[in-house]
Short mmCIF file of C-alpha atoms and ligand atoms in Angstrom, two decimals:
data_model
loop_
_atom_site.label_atom_id
_atom_site.label_comp_id
_atom_site.label_asym_id
_atom_site.label_seq_id
_atom_site.Cartn_x
_atom_site.Cartn_y
_atom_site.Cartn_z
CA MET S 1 0.79 -22.93 -10.08
CA ILE S 2 1.99 -20.69 -7.23
CA MET S 3 0.12 -17.41 -7.53
CA SER S 4 1.80 -14.14 -6.62
CA ASN S 5 -1.06 -13.46 -4.22
CA ASN S 6 -3.69 -16.08 -3.53
CA ILE S 7 -6.34 -14.22 -1.57
CA GLY S 8 -8.67 -17.20 -1.68
CA ARG S 9 -6.23 -19.02 0.62
CA GLN S 10 -6.47 -16.32 3.27
CA TYR S 11 -10.27 -16.39 3.00
CA SER S 12 -10.38 -20.17 3.34
CA LEU S 13 -8.55 -19.99 6.68
CA ASN S 14 -11.66 -18.44 8.29
CA ALA S 15 -14.37 -18.93 5.65
CA ASP S 16 -17.14 -19.82 8.12
CA GLU S 17 -16.70 -16.60 10.07
CA TYR S 18 -17.04 -14.47 6.92
CA LYS S 19 -20.09 -16.40 5.73
CA LYS S 20 -21.81 -16.03 9.09
CA LYS S 21 -21.11 -12.28 9.19
CA ALA S 22 -22.26 -11.76 5.60
CA MET S 23 -25.56 -13.56 6.22
CA GLU S 24 -26.13 -11.58 9.39
CA ILE S 25 -25.74 -8.31 7.47
CA LEU S 26 -27.88 -9.44 4.52
CA ASP S 27 -30.63 -10.35 6.96
CA SER S 28 -30.31 -7.06 8.86
CA GLY S 29 -31.97 -4.97 6.14
CA TRP S 30 -29.43 -2.10 6.61
CA TYR S 31 -26.62 -1.83 4.06
CA VAL S 32 -24.76 1.48 4.03
CA LEU S 33 -23.24 3.47 6.95
CA GLY S 34 -24.67 1.63 9.91
CA LYS S 35 -23.59 -0.10 13.08
CA GLU S 36 -21.01 -2.33 11.38
CA VAL S 37 -19.30 0.74 9.92
CA GLU S 38 -19.32 2.47 13.30
CA ALA S 39 -17.95 -0.61 15.04
CA PHE S 40 -15.26 -1.07 12.42
CA GLU S 41 -14.23 2.58 12.66
CA GLU S 42 -13.81 2.24 16.42
CA GLU S 43 -11.89 -1.02 16.13
CA TRP S 44 -9.60 0.22 13.36
CA ALA S 45 -8.81 3.44 15.25
CA ALA S 46 -7.94 1.34 18.31
CA PHE S 47 -5.80 -1.06 16.26
CA ILE S 48 -3.82 1.79 14.69
CA GLY S 49 -3.71 3.86 17.87
CA SER S 50 -5.51 6.90 16.48
CA LYS S 51 -8.42 8.76 18.05
CA TYR S 52 -10.69 8.70 15.01
CA CYS S 53 -11.28 6.58 11.93
CA VAL S 54 -13.70 7.40 9.10
CA GLY S 55 -14.67 4.65 6.67
CA LEU S 56 -14.59 5.58 2.99
CA ALA S 57 -15.17 3.86 -0.35
CA SER S 58 -11.50 3.37 -1.39
CA GLY S 59 -7.88 4.20 -0.71
CA LEU S 60 -7.77 6.70 -3.55
CA ASP S 61 -10.78 8.51 -2.05
CA ALA S 62 -8.98 8.61 1.31
CA LEU S 63 -6.02 10.34 -0.35
CA TRP S 64 -7.75 12.95 -2.48
CA ILE S 65 -10.36 13.79 0.14
CA ALA S 66 -7.55 14.15 2.71
CA PHE S 67 -5.70 16.65 0.52
CA LYS S 68 -8.91 18.49 -0.26
CA LEU S 69 -9.92 18.81 3.39
CA LEU S 70 -6.40 19.91 4.33
CA GLY S 71 -6.87 22.77 1.89
CA ILE S 72 -4.47 21.58 -0.82
CA LYS S 73 -5.54 23.10 -4.12
CA ASN S 74 -4.56 24.15 -7.61
CA GLY S 75 -1.00 25.48 -7.72
CA ASP S 76 0.09 23.82 -4.47
CA GLU S 77 2.95 21.33 -4.47
CA VAL S 78 2.98 17.99 -2.69
CA ILE S 79 6.17 15.96 -2.26
CA VAL S 80 5.97 12.22 -3.00
CA SER S 81 8.45 9.45 -3.80
CA ALA S 82 9.18 8.92 -7.48
CA ASN S 83 8.61 5.15 -7.25
CA ALA S 84 5.17 5.41 -5.60
CA TYR S 85 2.02 3.74 -6.89
CA ILE S 86 0.11 5.75 -9.48
CA ALA S 87 -2.88 6.11 -7.11
CA CYS S 88 -0.69 8.06 -4.66
CA VAL S 89 0.01 10.63 -7.35
CA MET S 90 -3.63 10.74 -8.47
CA GLY S 91 -4.59 11.49 -4.86
CA ILE S 92 -2.51 14.65 -5.24
CA THR S 93 -3.45 15.71 -8.77
CA ILE S 94 -7.23 15.18 -8.52
CA ASN S 95 -7.29 18.42 -6.51
CA GLY S 96 -5.21 20.23 -9.11
CA ALA S 97 -2.05 20.14 -6.99
CA THR S 98 1.34 19.30 -8.49
CA PRO S 99 3.35 16.24 -7.41
CA ILE S 100 7.01 16.96 -6.73
CA PHE S 101 8.93 13.71 -7.01
CA VAL S 102 11.83 12.67 -4.79
CA GLU S 103 13.99 9.62 -5.50
CA PRO S 104 13.64 6.50 -3.34
CA ASP S 105 16.50 5.15 -1.23
CA GLU S 106 17.79 1.61 -0.76
CA TYR S 107 14.71 0.73 1.32
CA ASP S 108 12.39 1.48 -1.65
CA ASN S 109 10.80 4.45 0.13
CA ILE S 110 11.29 8.19 -0.24
CA ASP S 111 14.87 9.33 0.45
CA ALA S 112 14.13 11.80 3.25
CA ASN S 113 17.58 13.35 2.84
CA LYS S 114 16.52 14.65 -0.57
CA ILE S 115 13.24 16.27 0.50
CA GLU S 116 14.43 19.69 1.66
CA ALA S 117 16.15 20.43 -1.64
CA VAL S 118 12.82 20.45 -3.49
CA ILE S 119 10.79 22.57 -1.04
CA THR S 120 9.54 25.85 -2.56
CA PRO S 121 7.14 28.55 -1.31
CA ASN S 122 4.37 26.54 -3.01
CA THR S 123 5.09 23.32 -1.12
CA LYS S 124 2.16 22.52 1.15
CA ALA S 125 2.48 18.86 2.09
CA ILE S 126 4.47 15.65 2.05
CA LEU S 127 2.79 12.38 1.11
CA ALA S 128 4.69 9.65 2.95
CA VAL S 129 3.98 6.40 1.11
CA HIS S 130 4.88 3.36 3.20
CA LEU S 131 5.54 1.12 0.22
CA TYR S 132 5.58 -2.71 0.27
CA GLY S 133 4.69 -2.85 4.00
CA GLN S 134 7.57 -0.81 5.33
CA SER S 135 7.57 2.56 7.08
CA CYS S 136 9.33 5.61 5.66
CA ASP S 137 11.79 7.40 7.93
CA MET S 138 9.06 9.25 9.83
CA THR S 139 11.50 10.94 12.22
CA LYS S 140 13.17 12.85 9.40
CA ILE S 141 9.91 13.49 7.52
CA MET S 142 8.09 14.88 10.57
CA ASP S 143 11.09 17.04 11.45
CA ILE S 144 11.21 18.54 7.93
CA ALA S 145 7.44 19.07 7.92
CA TYR S 146 7.57 20.81 11.29
CA ARG S 147 10.40 23.13 10.31
CA HIS S 148 8.74 24.12 7.02
CA GLY S 149 5.12 24.18 8.21
CA LEU S 150 4.01 21.39 5.87
CA LYS S 151 1.10 19.01 6.26
CA VAL S 152 1.88 15.29 6.29
CA VAL S 153 -0.42 12.67 4.81
CA GLU S 154 0.58 9.02 5.21
CA ASP S 155 -0.38 6.48 2.56
CA CYS S 156 -0.65 3.28 4.59
CA ALA S 157 -2.48 1.27 1.90
CA GLN S 158 0.32 -1.32 1.94
CA SER S 159 1.20 -0.98 5.61
CA HIS S 160 -1.58 -2.19 7.86
CA GLY S 161 -0.22 -2.30 11.37
CA ASN S 162 3.53 -1.96 10.99
CA HIS S 163 5.62 0.51 12.89
CA TRP S 164 8.29 3.17 12.95
CA ASN S 165 10.23 3.01 16.22
CA GLY S 166 7.35 1.11 17.80
CA LYS S 167 4.62 3.60 16.78
CA THR S 168 2.06 2.43 14.22
CA VAL S 169 2.20 4.06 10.80
CA GLY S 170 -0.75 6.31 10.11
CA THR S 171 -0.38 8.04 13.49
CA PHE S 172 2.50 10.37 12.56
CA GLY S 173 0.97 12.78 10.05
CA ASP S 174 -2.18 14.89 9.97
CA VAL S 175 -4.06 12.06 8.27
CA GLY S 176 -3.32 8.36 7.70
CA CYS S 177 -4.95 6.89 4.58
CA PHE S 178 -5.78 3.22 4.14
CA SER S 179 -7.04 1.07 1.29
CA PHE S 180 -8.83 -2.20 1.98
CA TYR S 181 -8.74 -3.37 -1.63
CA PRO S 182 -8.89 -7.20 -1.48
CA SER S 183 -5.14 -7.70 -2.00
CA LYS S 184 -4.13 -5.39 0.86
CA GLY S 185 -3.12 -6.65 4.31
CA CYS S 186 -6.59 -6.23 5.78
CA GLY S 187 -8.44 -6.76 2.51
CA ALA S 188 -12.17 -6.35 2.06
CA PHE S 189 -14.33 -8.32 -0.38
CA GLY S 190 -14.64 -5.40 -2.74
CA ASP S 191 -13.52 -1.77 -2.54
CA ALA S 192 -13.13 -0.01 0.78
CA GLY S 193 -10.85 2.47 2.52
CA CYS S 194 -10.59 4.79 5.51
CA ILE S 195 -8.66 7.60 7.12
CA VAL S 196 -7.38 7.92 10.68
CA THR S 197 -6.63 11.16 12.50
CA ASP S 198 -6.41 12.57 16.03
CA ASP S 199 -8.16 15.77 14.95
CA LYS S 200 -11.84 15.57 15.89
CA ALA S 201 -12.95 18.50 13.71
CA LEU S 202 -11.10 17.06 10.71
CA ALA S 203 -12.60 13.59 11.26
CA ASN S 204 -16.02 15.19 11.30
CA LYS S 205 -15.29 16.94 7.99
CA PHE S 206 -14.55 13.55 6.43
CA LYS S 207 -17.86 12.20 7.74
CA ILE S 208 -19.74 15.09 6.20
CA PHE S 209 -17.79 15.05 2.94
CA ARG S 210 -18.24 11.32 2.29
CA ASN S 211 -22.01 11.68 2.34
CA TYR S 212 -22.75 14.50 -0.14
CA GLY S 213 -21.56 17.09 2.34
CA SER S 214 -24.38 16.45 4.77
CA GLU S 215 -24.49 15.58 8.42
CA ARG S 216 -28.24 15.65 8.55
CA ARG S 217 -30.19 14.09 5.71
CA TYR S 218 -31.08 16.56 2.92
CA TYR S 219 -29.22 19.46 4.61
CA ASN S 220 -26.04 19.88 2.60
CA GLN S 221 -23.35 22.14 4.06
CA ILE S 222 -20.73 21.69 1.34
CA VAL S 223 -20.34 20.01 -2.06
CA GLY S 224 -19.14 16.56 -1.05
CA ALA S 225 -18.81 13.17 -2.66
CA ASN S 226 -20.32 9.73 -2.33
CA SER S 227 -17.56 7.83 -0.60
CA ARG S 228 -19.56 5.82 1.90
CA LEU S 229 -18.47 2.50 3.30
CA ASP S 230 -21.06 -0.24 3.19
CA GLU S 231 -22.10 -2.52 6.00
CA LEU S 232 -21.08 -5.72 4.25
CA GLN S 233 -17.49 -4.57 3.73
CA ALA S 234 -17.26 -3.09 7.23
CA GLY S 235 -18.61 -6.25 8.84
CA LEU S 236 -16.27 -8.50 6.86
CA LEU S 237 -13.36 -6.17 7.64
CA ARG S 238 -14.12 -6.59 11.35
CA VAL S 239 -13.66 -10.33 10.93
CA LYS S 240 -10.41 -9.79 8.98
CA LEU S 241 -9.13 -7.36 11.57
CA SER S 242 -9.62 -9.91 14.32
CA HIS S 243 -7.01 -12.07 12.52
CA LEU S 244 -4.73 -9.32 11.24
CA ASN S 245 -2.01 -9.66 13.85
CA ASP S 246 -1.77 -13.37 13.05
CA PHE S 247 -1.73 -12.64 9.31
CA ASN S 248 1.08 -10.11 9.71
CA LYS S 249 3.04 -12.53 11.89
CA GLU S 250 2.70 -15.29 9.30
CA ARG S 251 3.91 -12.94 6.54
CA CYS S 252 6.98 -12.09 8.64
CA GLU S 253 7.72 -15.80 8.96
CA ILE S 254 7.42 -16.30 5.20
CA ALA S 255 9.68 -13.30 4.54
CA GLU S 256 12.21 -14.61 7.05
CA ARG S 257 12.27 -17.98 5.25
CA TYR S 258 12.90 -16.23 1.93
CA LEU S 259 15.58 -13.99 3.47
CA GLN S 260 17.37 -17.01 4.95
CA GLY S 261 16.85 -19.37 2.04
CA ILE S 262 17.49 -17.29 -1.07
CA LYS S 263 21.19 -17.12 -1.85
CA ASN S 264 21.92 -15.95 -5.35
CA PRO S 265 24.49 -13.32 -6.34
CA LEU S 266 22.16 -12.08 -9.11
CA ILE S 267 19.48 -11.16 -6.57
CA CYS S 268 19.41 -8.34 -3.98
CA LEU S 269 17.06 -9.19 -1.12
CA PRO S 270 14.81 -6.52 0.44
CA LYS S 271 16.26 -4.49 3.32
CA VAL S 272 14.37 -3.23 6.33
CA ARG S 273 15.34 0.23 7.55
CA PRO S 274 16.64 0.29 11.13
CA GLY S 275 13.69 1.56 13.21
CA ALA S 276 11.10 0.08 10.86
CA ASP S 277 9.42 -3.31 10.85
CA SER S 278 7.70 -4.65 7.77
CA SER S 279 4.25 -6.19 7.40
CA TRP S 280 5.60 -7.64 4.12
CA HIS S 281 2.74 -6.55 1.91
CA GLN S 282 5.14 -7.46 -0.89
CA PHE S 283 8.47 -9.28 -0.88
CA VAL S 284 10.33 -7.20 -3.44
CA ILE S 285 13.73 -8.25 -4.70
CA HIS S 286 15.99 -6.22 -6.97
CA VAL S 287 17.50 -7.97 -9.96
CA PRO S 288 19.80 -5.40 -11.61
CA ARG S 289 20.49 -7.69 -14.59
CA TYR S 290 18.16 -10.34 -16.04
CA ARG S 291 14.99 -9.36 -14.13
CA ASP S 292 12.74 -10.17 -17.08
CA GLU S 293 14.61 -13.42 -17.72
CA LEU S 294 14.14 -14.46 -14.09
CA LYS S 295 10.44 -13.64 -14.32
CA LYS S 296 10.11 -15.90 -17.39
CA TYR S 297 12.21 -18.62 -15.77
CA LEU S 298 9.90 -18.62 -12.74
CA LYS S 299 6.81 -18.59 -14.93
CA LYS S 300 8.07 -21.72 -16.71
CA ARG S 301 8.19 -23.30 -13.25
CA GLU S 302 4.61 -22.17 -12.56
CA ILE S 303 5.68 -19.46 -10.14
CA GLU S 304 3.86 -16.20 -10.76
CA THR S 305 5.58 -12.92 -9.95
CA LEU S 306 4.53 -9.28 -10.34
CA ILE S 307 6.33 -6.00 -10.91
CA HIS S 308 5.46 -3.18 -8.50
CA TYR S 309 5.64 -1.04 -10.62
CA PRO S 310 6.87 -1.27 -14.22
CA ILE S 311 6.34 2.44 -15.07
CA PRO S 312 7.20 5.17 -12.57
CA PRO S 313 4.41 7.79 -12.34
CA HIS S 314 6.45 10.59 -13.96
CA LEU S 315 6.68 8.47 -17.15
CA SER S 316 3.06 7.34 -17.08
CA GLU S 317 0.90 8.42 -20.02
CA ALA S 318 -1.54 9.96 -17.55
CA TYR S 319 1.17 12.41 -16.49
CA THR S 320 2.59 13.46 -19.85
CA TYR S 321 1.26 16.93 -19.03
CA LEU S 322 3.83 17.25 -16.25
CA GLY S 323 6.49 17.21 -18.97
CA TYR S 324 8.95 14.72 -17.51
CA GLN S 325 11.30 12.56 -19.56
CA MET S 326 13.22 9.35 -19.17
CA GLY S 327 16.32 10.18 -17.14
CA ASP S 328 14.64 12.72 -14.83
CA PHE S 329 14.48 10.29 -11.90
CA PRO S 330 17.14 7.69 -12.68
CA ILE S 331 16.87 5.78 -9.39
CA ALA S 332 13.09 5.33 -9.66
CA GLU S 333 13.52 4.35 -13.32
CA LYS S 334 16.24 1.84 -12.43
CA TYR S 335 14.00 0.34 -9.73
CA ALA S 336 11.12 0.00 -12.22
CA ALA S 337 13.43 -2.05 -14.42
CA GLU S 338 14.79 -4.32 -11.67
CA VAL S 339 12.11 -4.97 -9.02
CA LEU S 340 10.25 -8.27 -8.80
CA SER S 341 7.66 -9.29 -6.21
CA LEU S 342 7.78 -12.93 -5.11
CA PRO S 343 4.68 -14.89 -4.05
CA ILE S 344 3.71 -13.99 -0.49
CA TYR S 345 0.28 -14.53 1.01
CA ASN S 346 -1.37 -16.01 4.06
CA GLY S 347 -1.81 -19.72 3.72
CA ILE S 348 1.15 -20.30 1.35
CA THR S 349 2.48 -23.75 2.26
CA LEU S 350 6.02 -24.57 3.37
CA ASN S 351 6.34 -26.70 0.26
CA GLU S 352 5.35 -23.79 -1.99
CA GLN S 353 7.85 -21.53 -0.26
CA GLN S 354 10.58 -24.12 -0.78
CA ILE S 355 9.72 -24.39 -4.48
CA VAL S 356 10.14 -20.62 -4.77
CA ILE S 357 13.44 -20.65 -2.85
CA ASP S 358 14.87 -23.54 -4.90
CA ALA S 359 13.93 -21.92 -8.20
CA MET S 360 15.51 -18.65 -7.10
CA ASN S 361 18.72 -20.39 -6.14
CA ARG S 362 18.97 -22.40 -9.34
CA PHE S 363 18.66 -19.39 -11.60
CA MET S 364 22.08 -18.36 -12.88
CA GLU S 365 23.74 -16.74 -15.81
CA ALA S 366 24.19 -20.12 -17.51
CA SER S 367 20.39 -20.58 -17.40
CA LEU S 368 20.09 -17.77 -19.91
CA TYR S 369 21.68 -19.88 -22.66
CA ASP S 370 19.53 -22.96 -22.02
CA THR S 371 16.32 -22.32 -23.98
CA SER S 372 14.64 -25.37 -22.43
CA LEU S 373 14.55 -23.50 -19.10
CA PHE S 374 12.34 -20.74 -20.48
CA GLY S 375 9.91 -22.21 -22.94
CA ASP S 376 7.96 -20.17 -25.41
CA ILE S 377 6.69 -17.21 -23.45
C1 LIG M 401 -3.87 0.24 -3.29
C2 LIG M 401 -3.18 1.52 -3.08
C3 LIG M 401 -3.85 2.76 -3.20
C4 LIG M 401 -5.25 2.89 -3.74
O1 LIG M 401 -6.20 2.22 -3.02
P1 LIG M 401 -7.60 1.83 -3.73
O2 LIG M 401 -8.41 1.30 -2.61
O3 LIG M 401 -7.30 0.82 -4.79
O4 LIG M 401 -8.17 3.09 -4.30
C5 LIG M 401 -3.14 3.90 -2.89
N1 LIG M 401 -1.86 3.86 -2.51
C6 LIG M 401 -1.19 2.71 -2.40
C7 LIG M 401 0.24 2.73 -1.94
C8 LIG M 401 -1.80 1.50 -2.70
O5 LIG M 401 -1.12 0.35 -2.62
#
């Protein structure tokens, strides 16, 4: 069975280093917000090229706390791509703000040419989601934000260390938000997240907010949250980070093999926007016809695939209150019906990659009429 993402493989590449670090922290007797967190924050800021990093409990926390500290509140509008992950939208709505959706373009990220048309006097920010490991067009987004006086938050949960015109994503907007959920590029061994920013005062606000609104124990300046990063995750993330450039390089090699090897007129391969590079968090193909049939066909061959994401946020049950209907964002809806993520993870063998490529190339219209190729699924 070839899993869509086998995180155990990545772990096994450096298992001894993680075990040693974990034991060290268990023995230290200090478990939340300590020297590992501080060291990780410094190292992550340096890796991204930002002045400050603040460790938090998750990527969703990074998003909603960012909007809150940037003053986004009830009645404000935040622009986001219509094919984003549901957590991106929750990061906006937790504060009572309204998401304003914009269709994605052929690179699966927000179509920056369609942003200005939806700006109103209530628009306060743009959430640039770098989906699947690829940067949005940050030149256009920053230009629009500057001209309209909007804040920019970057959701880099799927884009750890990739670039737009050579500059690392997360460094363009007011705040860059990261998730270290285990399946992400630099994945922790549980939940974790962080923000990066060049604004010292803002970074300090995050530090206060994450710990019940206090800088000094039992002196609470504001009503905050508990979004602390623990020592175990921070220490293990430091080990991961030390290998992240190699991990990203390996993913590029896997993607390149897929891009070269998969030749099937039923399948549209992912495109990388000129100016961007991808860290290939996902390898997402578009299958305009027969996506579900291909998924079943691959499953029969013990190749697991995922759909990122089957329901666009505007049609999610959680957002019925926004009042959208099928047909409101036809491109995002079309993408939801045709995207498929192929197995990509560190430690996937050449043989496994070849099995995926061969299966992809053998799938054709005629396969649909041969029931033996699908099985009872
Ligand atoms: C994973 C993810 C999040 C949420 O991160 P959590 O750590 O799971 O809260 C937000 N946005 C995007 C694009 C993600 O992929």
